[in-house]
């Protein structure tokens, strides 16, 4: 009997973590770990799994995405094996949030849909409301705002009927989604409902909600109201209940934007300087990028156009660096996410992604370094080739880097198609900016030369008018065969191919050069 009572107490304690909002993720993580320890003493596997899922959620909220993902896999496997439907629904909701953090809106939406489909009569009211809210968030992030509105409306109706305290958070998310997608009037209407509800219930609006309202007011040109809203937001933040590291800098940035709209440039600069200092102290790179952007806007508003241009260049550089850091962080996180026994298949999929060039989808240098040495040792008939776009800088300089990327994508496809048709066991890799490697197993030099010259002609004769508007696109190709090198290795073959590529460029480009040809393919 004691055992049953203890289990009920632990279950109730877990429910407060699962269904009630908390601002202190670290404290809740510690509590969930203690509950897991108690559940292990009881020998209750469901309570253990629930406690571990709560831990995964709190790890995610604390920024440890990799740790959260590793832990959630174990819970997911147990939930599937034991047909724990409610636990599985909660698991998919946290999976959706993890993928949202990783910028994978497609996977986030898939998990959010599953989190709603698994709801039943035993699901808590909070689950019915919040799972639909997070599905709406996922739909918004995936670009389906019309569908998101339907889910927000369903969740709001249920929250109103049940008097759920989560209604305020729901309205905040909906208001911000409307604002983010440029629907300023809709955003204003939802924000007004949020304010009215808080007033009716006698609940002070949280700083994060006030920040949403302030941003919407700025978007609608109501700068004085926005400044007052953000002053209140910062006052409430000072009460100490809302201590996320980036919260106050975010609020100061919104305040500065409102003050710029009021042409209160000195106040805006003070707010921005305070925000910048906090970003430096707390290493808030993402917020600092937007500080640079706002500083450029502030300089421009004051007529300081030279300063605005200089800061805008800083913003652009910081923005590029941020995205590079984010990509690296996502890669590291994904690698950590799937380094568990339970996720071997997923790990293999991400392993393949890590060996693919993100722009063209071709294999990358990492894949080449793993595969090519093995082929060289085992295949005396191996031939490789380096393919380089001619005058590619002109494409970027005269047309734009965006057009250049599209040219690279199309050239990659034409090369890969040619290789797949003539040598199915071969492959193509992107190993540099505009340089590709073609690997042709079991292909002697004469046949390889003909195959590669056909690819060269295909690229030259392709209709590029929609992209380059008359600017030609051609490639030069240097070939190296294992049969032509005394002791073939990856470095010697690549060096030989590079030398022949140089010869092709020096002889006028748009041609193939190999040791076997001792000449040049016609450029006609």
Coordinates of C-alpha atoms in Angstrom, one line a residue, residues 11 23 41 72 93-94 97 139 146 166 178 188 194 196 201 240-241 256 318 345 371 410 435 453 487 489:
X11 CA 3.3 10.8 -10.5
X23 CA 11.0 29.6 -15.5
X41 CA 13.8 2.6 -5.7
X72 CA 14.9 11.2 -25.4
X93 CA 6.2 17.2 -28.7
X94 CA 9.7 17.5 -27.3
X97 CA 11.0 21.4 -30.2
X139 CA 3.0 25.0 -39.1
X146 CA -3.4 29.6 -42.6
X166 CA -1.9 28.3 -20.6
X178 CA 1.1 36.8 -37.0
X188 CA -2.7 43.6 -33.1
X194 CA -4.0 38.8 -24.7
X196 CA -7.7 42.0 -22.1
X201 CA -7.9 37.6 -14.7
X240 CA 13.8 38.6 -10.8
X241 CA 11.4 35.9 -11.8
X256 CA 15.7 51.0 -28.8
X318 CA 28.6 39.2 -38.1
X345 CA 19.9 4.0 -38.5
X371 CA 36.6 6.2 -50.3
X410 CA 23.2 22.9 -62.4
X435 CA 36.0 22.5 -58.5
X453 CA 34.6 15.2 -73.1
X487 CA 52.8 4.3 -57.6
X489 CA 48.1 7.3 -54.4

